[in-house]
Short mmCIF file of C-alpha atoms and ligand atoms in Angstrom, two decimals:
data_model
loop_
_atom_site.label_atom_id
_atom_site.label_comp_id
_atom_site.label_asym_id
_atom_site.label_seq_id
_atom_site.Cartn_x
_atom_site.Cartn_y
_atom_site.Cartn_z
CA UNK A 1 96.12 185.11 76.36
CA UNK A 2 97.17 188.23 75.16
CA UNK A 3 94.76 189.90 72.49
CA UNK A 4 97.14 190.48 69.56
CA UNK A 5 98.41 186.80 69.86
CA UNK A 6 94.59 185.92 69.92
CA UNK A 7 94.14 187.72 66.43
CA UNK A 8 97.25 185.82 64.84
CA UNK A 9 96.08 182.76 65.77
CA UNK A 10 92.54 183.57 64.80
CA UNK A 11 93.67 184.69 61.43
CA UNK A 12 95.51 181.33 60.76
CA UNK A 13 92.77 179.43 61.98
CA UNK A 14 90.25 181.69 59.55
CA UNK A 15 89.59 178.54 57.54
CA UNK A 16 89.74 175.81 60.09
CA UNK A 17 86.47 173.81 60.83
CA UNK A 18 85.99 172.08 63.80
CA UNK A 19 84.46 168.70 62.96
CA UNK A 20 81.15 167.93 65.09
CA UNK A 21 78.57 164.81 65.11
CA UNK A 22 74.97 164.31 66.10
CA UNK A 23 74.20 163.44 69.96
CA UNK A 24 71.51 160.42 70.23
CA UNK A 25 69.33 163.24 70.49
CA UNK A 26 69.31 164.22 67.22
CA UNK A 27 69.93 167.94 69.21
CA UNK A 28 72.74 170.19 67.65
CA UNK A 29 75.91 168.76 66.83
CA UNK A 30 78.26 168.86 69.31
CA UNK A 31 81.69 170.36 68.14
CA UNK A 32 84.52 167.28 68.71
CA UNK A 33 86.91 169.89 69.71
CA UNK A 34 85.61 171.82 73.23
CA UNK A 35 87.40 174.51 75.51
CA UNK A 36 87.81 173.05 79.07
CA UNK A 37 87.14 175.89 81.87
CA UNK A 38 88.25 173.69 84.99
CA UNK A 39 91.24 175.62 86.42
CA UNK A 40 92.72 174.59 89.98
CA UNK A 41 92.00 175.80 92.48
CA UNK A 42 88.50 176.57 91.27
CA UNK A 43 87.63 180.72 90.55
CA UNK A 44 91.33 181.53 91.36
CA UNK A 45 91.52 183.59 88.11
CA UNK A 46 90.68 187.00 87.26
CA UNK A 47 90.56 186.70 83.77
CA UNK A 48 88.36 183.85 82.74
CA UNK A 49 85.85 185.77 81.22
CA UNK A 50 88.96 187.61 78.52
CA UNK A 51 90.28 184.02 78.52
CA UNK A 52 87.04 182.75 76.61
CA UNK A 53 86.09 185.51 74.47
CA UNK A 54 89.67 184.98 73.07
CA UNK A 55 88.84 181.19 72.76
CA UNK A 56 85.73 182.43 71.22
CA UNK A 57 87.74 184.54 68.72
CA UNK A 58 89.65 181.69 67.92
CA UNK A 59 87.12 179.44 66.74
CA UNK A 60 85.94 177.77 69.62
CA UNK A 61 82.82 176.77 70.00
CA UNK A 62 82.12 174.10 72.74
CA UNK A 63 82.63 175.19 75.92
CA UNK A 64 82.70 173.08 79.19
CA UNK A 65 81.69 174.32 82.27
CA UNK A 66 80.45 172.98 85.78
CA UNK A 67 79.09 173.88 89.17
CA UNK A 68 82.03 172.98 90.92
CA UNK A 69 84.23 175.19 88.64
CA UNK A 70 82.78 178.64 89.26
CA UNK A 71 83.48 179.35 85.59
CA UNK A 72 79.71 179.47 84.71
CA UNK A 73 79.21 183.24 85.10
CA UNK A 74 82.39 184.36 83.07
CA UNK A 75 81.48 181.58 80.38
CA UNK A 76 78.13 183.41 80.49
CA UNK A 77 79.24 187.08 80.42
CA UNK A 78 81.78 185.94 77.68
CA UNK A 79 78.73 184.69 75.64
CA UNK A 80 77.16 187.93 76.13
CA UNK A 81 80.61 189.96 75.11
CA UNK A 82 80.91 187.87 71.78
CA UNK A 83 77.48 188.23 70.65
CA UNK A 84 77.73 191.99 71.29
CA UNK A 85 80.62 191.85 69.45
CA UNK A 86 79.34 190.08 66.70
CA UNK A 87 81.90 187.23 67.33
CA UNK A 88 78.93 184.83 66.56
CA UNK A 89 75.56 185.52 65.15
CA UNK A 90 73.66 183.87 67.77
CA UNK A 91 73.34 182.15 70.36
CA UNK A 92 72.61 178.76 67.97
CA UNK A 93 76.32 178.66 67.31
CA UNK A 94 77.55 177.70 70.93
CA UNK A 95 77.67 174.32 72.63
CA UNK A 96 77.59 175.02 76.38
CA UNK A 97 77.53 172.45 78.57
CA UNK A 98 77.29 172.55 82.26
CA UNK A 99 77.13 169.72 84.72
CA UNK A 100 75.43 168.84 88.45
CA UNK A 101 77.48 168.48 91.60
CA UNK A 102 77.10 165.94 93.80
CA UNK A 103 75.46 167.88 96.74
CA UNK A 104 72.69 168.70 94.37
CA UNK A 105 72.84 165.19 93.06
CA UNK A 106 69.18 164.86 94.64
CA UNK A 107 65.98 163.78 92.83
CA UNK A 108 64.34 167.34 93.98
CA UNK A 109 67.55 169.37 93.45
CA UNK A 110 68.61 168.41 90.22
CA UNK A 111 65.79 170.94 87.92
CA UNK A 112 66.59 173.74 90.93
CA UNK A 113 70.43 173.53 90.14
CA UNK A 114 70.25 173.33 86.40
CA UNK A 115 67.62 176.39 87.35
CA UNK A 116 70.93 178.65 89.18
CA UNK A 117 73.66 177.43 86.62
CA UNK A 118 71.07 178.95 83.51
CA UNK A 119 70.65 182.34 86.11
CA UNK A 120 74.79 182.18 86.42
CA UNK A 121 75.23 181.52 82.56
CA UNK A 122 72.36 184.49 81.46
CA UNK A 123 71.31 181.43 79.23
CA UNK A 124 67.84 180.13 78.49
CA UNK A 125 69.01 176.48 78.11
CA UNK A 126 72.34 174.22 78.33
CA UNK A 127 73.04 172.23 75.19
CA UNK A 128 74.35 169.65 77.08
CA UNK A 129 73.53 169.05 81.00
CA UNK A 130 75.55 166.19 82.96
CA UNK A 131 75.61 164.28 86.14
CA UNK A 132 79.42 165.25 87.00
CA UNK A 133 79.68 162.03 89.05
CA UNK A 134 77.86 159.10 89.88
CA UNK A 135 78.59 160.09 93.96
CA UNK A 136 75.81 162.13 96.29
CA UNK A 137 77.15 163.97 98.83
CA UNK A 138 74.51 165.72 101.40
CA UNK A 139 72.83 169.15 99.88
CA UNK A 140 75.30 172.70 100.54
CA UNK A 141 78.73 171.42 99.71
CA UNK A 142 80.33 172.65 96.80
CA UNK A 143 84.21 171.28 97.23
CA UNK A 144 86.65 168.60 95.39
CA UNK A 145 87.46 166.26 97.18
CA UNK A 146 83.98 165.60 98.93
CA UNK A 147 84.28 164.78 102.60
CA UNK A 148 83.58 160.94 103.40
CA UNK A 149 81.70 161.49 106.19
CA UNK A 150 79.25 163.49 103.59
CA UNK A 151 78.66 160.27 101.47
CA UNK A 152 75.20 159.39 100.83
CA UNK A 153 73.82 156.52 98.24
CA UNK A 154 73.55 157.96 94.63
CA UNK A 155 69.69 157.67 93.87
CA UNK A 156 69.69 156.21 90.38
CA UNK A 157 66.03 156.66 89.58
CA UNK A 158 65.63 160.15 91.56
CA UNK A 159 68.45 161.43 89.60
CA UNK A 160 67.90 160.48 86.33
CA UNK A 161 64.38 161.13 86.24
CA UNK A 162 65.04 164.77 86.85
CA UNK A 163 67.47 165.19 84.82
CA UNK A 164 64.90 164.19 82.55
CA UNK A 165 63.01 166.62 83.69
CA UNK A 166 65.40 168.80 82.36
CA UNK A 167 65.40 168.25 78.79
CA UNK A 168 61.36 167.79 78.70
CA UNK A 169 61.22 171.53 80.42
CA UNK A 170 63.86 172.75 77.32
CA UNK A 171 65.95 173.78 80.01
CA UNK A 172 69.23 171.31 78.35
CA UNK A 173 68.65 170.20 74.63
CA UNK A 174 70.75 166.62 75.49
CA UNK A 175 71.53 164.90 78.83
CA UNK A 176 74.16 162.89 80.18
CA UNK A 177 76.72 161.66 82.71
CA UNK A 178 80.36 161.89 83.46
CA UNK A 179 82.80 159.93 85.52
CA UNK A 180 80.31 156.51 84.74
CA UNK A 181 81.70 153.01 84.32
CA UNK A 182 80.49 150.21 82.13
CA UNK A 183 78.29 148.68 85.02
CA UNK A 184 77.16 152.37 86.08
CA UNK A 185 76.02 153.10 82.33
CA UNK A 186 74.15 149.34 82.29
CA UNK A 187 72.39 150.66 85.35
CA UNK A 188 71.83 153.56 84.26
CA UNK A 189 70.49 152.67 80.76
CA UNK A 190 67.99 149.65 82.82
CA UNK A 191 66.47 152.41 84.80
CA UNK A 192 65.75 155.35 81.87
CA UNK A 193 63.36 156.41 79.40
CA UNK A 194 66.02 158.86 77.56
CA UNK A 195 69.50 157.37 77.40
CA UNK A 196 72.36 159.55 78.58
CA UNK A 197 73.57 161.04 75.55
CA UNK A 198 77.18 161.56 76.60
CA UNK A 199 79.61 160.43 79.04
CA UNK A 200 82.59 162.69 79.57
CA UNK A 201 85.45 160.42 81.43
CA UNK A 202 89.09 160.87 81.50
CA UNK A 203 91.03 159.44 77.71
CA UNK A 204 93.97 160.37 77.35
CA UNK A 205 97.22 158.13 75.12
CA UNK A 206 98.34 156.51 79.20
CA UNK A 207 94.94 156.28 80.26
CA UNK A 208 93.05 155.25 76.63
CA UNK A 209 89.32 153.49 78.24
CA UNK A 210 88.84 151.10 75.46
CA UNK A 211 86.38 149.23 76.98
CA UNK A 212 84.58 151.70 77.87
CA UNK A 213 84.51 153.41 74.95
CA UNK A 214 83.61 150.03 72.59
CA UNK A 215 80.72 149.86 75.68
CA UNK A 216 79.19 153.35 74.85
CA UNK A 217 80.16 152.92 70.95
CA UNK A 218 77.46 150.26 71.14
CA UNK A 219 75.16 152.26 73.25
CA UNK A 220 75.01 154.94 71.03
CA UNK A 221 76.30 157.06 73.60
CA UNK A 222 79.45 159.80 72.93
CA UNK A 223 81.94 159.79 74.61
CA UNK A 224 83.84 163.34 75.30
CA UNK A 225 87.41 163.42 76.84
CA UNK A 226 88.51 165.17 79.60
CA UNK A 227 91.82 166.36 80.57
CA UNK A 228 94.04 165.03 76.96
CA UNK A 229 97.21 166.08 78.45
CA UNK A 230 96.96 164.58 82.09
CA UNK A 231 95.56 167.58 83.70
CA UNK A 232 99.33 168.30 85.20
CA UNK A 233 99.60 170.85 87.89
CA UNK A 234 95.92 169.83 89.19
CA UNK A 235 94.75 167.98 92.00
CA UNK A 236 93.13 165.16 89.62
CA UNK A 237 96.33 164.67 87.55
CA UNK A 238 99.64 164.04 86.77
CA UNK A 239 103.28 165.28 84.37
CA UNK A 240 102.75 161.55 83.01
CA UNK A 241 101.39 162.69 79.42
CA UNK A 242 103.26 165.98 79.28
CA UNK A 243 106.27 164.39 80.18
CA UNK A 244 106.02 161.00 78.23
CA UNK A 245 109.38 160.24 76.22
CA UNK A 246 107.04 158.38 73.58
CA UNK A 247 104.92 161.28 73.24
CA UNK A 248 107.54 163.41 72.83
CA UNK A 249 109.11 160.93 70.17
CA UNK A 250 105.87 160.98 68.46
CA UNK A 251 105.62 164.81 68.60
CA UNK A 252 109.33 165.53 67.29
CA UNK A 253 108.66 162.79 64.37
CA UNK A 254 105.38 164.80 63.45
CA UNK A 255 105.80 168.02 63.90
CA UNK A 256 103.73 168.75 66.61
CA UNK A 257 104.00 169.84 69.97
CA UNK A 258 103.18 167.00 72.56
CA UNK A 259 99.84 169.14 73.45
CA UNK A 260 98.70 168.70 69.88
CA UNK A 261 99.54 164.88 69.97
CA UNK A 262 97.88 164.28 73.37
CA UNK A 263 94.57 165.72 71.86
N1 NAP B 1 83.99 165.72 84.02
C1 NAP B 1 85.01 165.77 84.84
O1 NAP B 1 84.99 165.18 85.93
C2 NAP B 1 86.23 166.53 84.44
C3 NAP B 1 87.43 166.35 85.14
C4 NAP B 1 88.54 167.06 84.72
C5 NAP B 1 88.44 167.93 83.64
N2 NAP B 1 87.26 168.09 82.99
C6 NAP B 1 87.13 169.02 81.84
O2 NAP B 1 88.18 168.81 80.92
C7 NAP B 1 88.91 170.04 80.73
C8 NAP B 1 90.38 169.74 80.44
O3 NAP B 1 90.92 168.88 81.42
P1 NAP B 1 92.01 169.30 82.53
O4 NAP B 1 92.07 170.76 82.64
O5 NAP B 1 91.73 168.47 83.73
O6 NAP B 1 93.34 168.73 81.95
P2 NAP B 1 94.27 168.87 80.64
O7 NAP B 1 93.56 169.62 79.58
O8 NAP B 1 94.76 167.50 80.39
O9 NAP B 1 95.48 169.67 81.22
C9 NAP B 1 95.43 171.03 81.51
C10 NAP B 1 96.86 171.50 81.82
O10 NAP B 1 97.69 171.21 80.72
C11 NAP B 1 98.61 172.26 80.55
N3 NAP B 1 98.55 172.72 79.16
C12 NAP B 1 97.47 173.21 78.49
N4 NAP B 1 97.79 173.48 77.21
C13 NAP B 1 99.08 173.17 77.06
C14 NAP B 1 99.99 173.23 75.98
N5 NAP B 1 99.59 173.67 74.78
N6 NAP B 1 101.25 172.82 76.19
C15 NAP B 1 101.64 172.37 77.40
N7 NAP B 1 100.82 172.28 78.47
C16 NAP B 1 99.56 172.69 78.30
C17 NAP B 1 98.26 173.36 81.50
O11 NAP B 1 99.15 173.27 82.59
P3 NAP B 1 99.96 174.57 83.12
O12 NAP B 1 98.88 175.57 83.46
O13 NAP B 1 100.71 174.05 84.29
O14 NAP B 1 100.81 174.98 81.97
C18 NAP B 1 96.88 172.99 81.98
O15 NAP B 1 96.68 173.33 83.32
C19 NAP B 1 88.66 170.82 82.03
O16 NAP B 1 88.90 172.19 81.86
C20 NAP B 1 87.22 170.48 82.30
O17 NAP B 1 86.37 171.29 81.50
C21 NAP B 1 86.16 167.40 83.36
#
């Protein structure tokens, strides 16, 4: 985004407040309203790291990252930019999360790789750490899709247990999953001594998960949204939300664009 639209849009959204609520871990709150940082193909961009500090001078102040998305170290050296900058005050003010891949998705790689993604961010801790899917594949791979032949079973226990690990080191303030069903999360919660504090799945208006989401209402665990508009133009999605006529029919009787409504 160019840097003179990014200070228009900043200055409009001067008084805007993102609302946030409290994880079950009583951590910081989590802003409801995050930045995404998956781009397709993965690390194909030049400009991530002038892409966030503008999302930073917007307002933003969740930001998702991942392994798998080699957006940690530009998240990281756009942290590092803003607070030079004085964007933000400290540190305090961001909600980073970051999440495991599935070749580290090992009982005795899971601190190890939370270890590298801190080194990659320059951070001390994640505010938010999460299992990206409930899939192991064997240890090295870092690719989407995983290979079949690299499938291996997904160690409950082993997992979870470090990932606890994690947030009794300091090294994430909350933990959590992604990608988890119902019958994963019962699992999941029958096995742990901390309860995943989030699960980040796909909601968007075609695809809405209300059963999941009543499910983890109940649990007291969050649920965060991933890819609102359909993700189109990536190999995980689809032009079904952007181009929905009932979307757009909502949009045009609103006001809004169809981006706005989807989120
Ligand atoms: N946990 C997981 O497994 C998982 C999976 C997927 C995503 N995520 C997270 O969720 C974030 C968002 O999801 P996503 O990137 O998959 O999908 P998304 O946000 O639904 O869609 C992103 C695409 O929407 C288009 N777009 C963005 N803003 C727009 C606007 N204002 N008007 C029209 N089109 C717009 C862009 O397409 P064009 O570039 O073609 O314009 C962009 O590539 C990711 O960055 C990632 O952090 C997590």
């Amino acid at each position: 985004m160019r840097s003179g639209l990014a200070e228009t849009i900043q200055r409009s959204m001067a008084n805007i407040t993102v609302p946030n609520t409290r994880l079950n871990t009583n951590s910081k709150a989590i802003p409801l309203l995050g930045f995404g940082t998956a781009e397709y193909p993965f690390g194909s961009s030049d400009n991530v790291r002038e892409c966030l500090l503008d999302a930073i001078r917007l307002g933003y102040r969740h930001f998702d990252s991942a392994a798998l998305y080699q957006s940690e170290q530009p998240l990281g050296e756009a942290v590092a930019e803003a607070l030079e900058l004085g964007l933000v005050n400290s540190r305090e003010e961001l909600f980073i999360t970051t999440k495991l891949w599935c070749s580290d998705a090992h009982g005795d790689r899971v601190v190890p790789a939370l270890q590298t993604s801190l080194k990659n961010l320059g951070l001390e801790y994640v505010d938010l750490y999460l299992v990206h899917w409930p899939v192991c594949v064997k240890a090295g791979e870092y690719e989407l899709p995983v290979k079949k032949e690299d499938l291996l079973p997904f160690d409950y226990e082993g997992v979870w247990k470090a990932m606890e690990e994690c947030q009794q080191l300091g090294l994430a303030k909350s933990i959590g999953v992604s990608n988890f069903s119902c019958k994963k999360l019962e699992k999941l919660l029958s096995i742990s001594e901390i309860p995943p504090a989030v699960n980040q799945v796909e909601v968007n208006p075609l695809w809405q998960q209300q059963k999941l989401r009543q499910f983890c209402n109940e649990k007291g665990i969050h649920i965060t949204a991933y890819s609102p508009l359909g993700a189109k133009g990536t190999l995980w999605g689809s032009d079904r939300v952007m181009e929905s006529e009932v979307l757009q029919e909502i949009a045009k009787a609103i006001g809004k664009t169809l981006a706005q409504v989807g989120i």
